[in-house]
C-alpha positions as a Markdown table, in Angstrom:
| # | Residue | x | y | z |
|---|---|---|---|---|
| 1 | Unk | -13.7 | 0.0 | 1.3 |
| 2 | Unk | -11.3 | -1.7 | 3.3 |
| 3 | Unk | -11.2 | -4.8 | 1.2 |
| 4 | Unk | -10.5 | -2.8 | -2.1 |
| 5 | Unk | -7.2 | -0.8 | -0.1 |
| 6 | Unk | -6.4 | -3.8 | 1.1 |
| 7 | Unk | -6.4 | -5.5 | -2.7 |
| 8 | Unk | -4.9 | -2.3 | -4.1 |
| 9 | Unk | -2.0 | -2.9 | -1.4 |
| 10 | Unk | -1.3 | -6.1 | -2.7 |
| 11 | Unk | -1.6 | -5.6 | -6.0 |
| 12 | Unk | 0.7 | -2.7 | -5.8 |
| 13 | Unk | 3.2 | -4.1 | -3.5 |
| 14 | Unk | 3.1 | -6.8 | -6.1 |
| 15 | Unk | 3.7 | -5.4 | -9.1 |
| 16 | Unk | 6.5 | -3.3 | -7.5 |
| 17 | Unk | 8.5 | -6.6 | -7.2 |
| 18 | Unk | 7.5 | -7.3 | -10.9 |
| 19 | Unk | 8.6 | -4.2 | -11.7 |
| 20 | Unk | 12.5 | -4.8 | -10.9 |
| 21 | Unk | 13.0 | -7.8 | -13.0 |
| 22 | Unk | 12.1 | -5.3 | -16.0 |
| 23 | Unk | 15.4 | -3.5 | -17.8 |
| 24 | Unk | 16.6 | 0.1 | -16.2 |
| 25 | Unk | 15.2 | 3.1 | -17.7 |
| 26 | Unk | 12.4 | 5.6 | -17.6 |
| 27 | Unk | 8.9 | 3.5 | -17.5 |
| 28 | Unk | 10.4 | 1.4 | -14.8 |
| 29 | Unk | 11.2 | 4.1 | -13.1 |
| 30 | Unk | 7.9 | 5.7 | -13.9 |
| 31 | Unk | 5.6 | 2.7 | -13.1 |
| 32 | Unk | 7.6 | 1.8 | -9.8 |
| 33 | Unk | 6.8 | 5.3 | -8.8 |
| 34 | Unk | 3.4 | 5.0 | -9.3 |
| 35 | Unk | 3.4 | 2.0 | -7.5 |
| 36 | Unk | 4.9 | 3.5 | -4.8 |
| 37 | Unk | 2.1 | 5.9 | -4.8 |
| 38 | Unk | -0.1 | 3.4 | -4.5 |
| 39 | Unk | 1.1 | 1.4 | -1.8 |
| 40 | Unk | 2.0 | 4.5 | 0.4 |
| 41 | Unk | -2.0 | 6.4 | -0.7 |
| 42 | Unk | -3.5 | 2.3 | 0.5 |
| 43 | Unk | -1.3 | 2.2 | 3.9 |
| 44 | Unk | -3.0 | 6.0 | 4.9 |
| 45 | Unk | -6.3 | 5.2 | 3.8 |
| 46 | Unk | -6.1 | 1.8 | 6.2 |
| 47 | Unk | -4.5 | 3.5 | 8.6 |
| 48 | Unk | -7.2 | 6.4 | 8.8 |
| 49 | Unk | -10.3 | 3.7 | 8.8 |
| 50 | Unk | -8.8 | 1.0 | 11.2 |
| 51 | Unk | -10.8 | 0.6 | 14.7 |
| 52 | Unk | -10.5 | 2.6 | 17.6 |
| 53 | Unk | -9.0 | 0.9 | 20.5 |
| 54 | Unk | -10.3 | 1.3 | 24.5 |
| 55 | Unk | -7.7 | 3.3 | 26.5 |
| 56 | Unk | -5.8 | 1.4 | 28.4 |
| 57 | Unk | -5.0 | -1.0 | 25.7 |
| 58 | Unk | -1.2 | -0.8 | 24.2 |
């Protein structure tokens, strides 16, 4: 599971660099927001399944 957020992350985050060499108007806008989506939906998911650390350790 981790290996598919971890693609979509990319893949997002990629495309969302692509997306600003496009022309202005409404499917940039659209597609950059759904990138967005994307990468922000990815980062919680890995952030929800990463490892538990010991206490103690900063």
């Amino acid at each position: 599971m981790k290996a598919l957020l971890w693609t979509l992350l990319c893949l997002a985050a990629a495309a969302n660099l692509l997306l600003n060499l496009m022309e202005d108007g409404a499917p940039r806008i659209a597609l950059s927001a759904c990138a967005g989506a994307v990468v922000i939906g990815s980062g919680i998911g890995l952030w929800f399944r990463r490892e538990p650390r010991e206490s103690g350790e900063y």
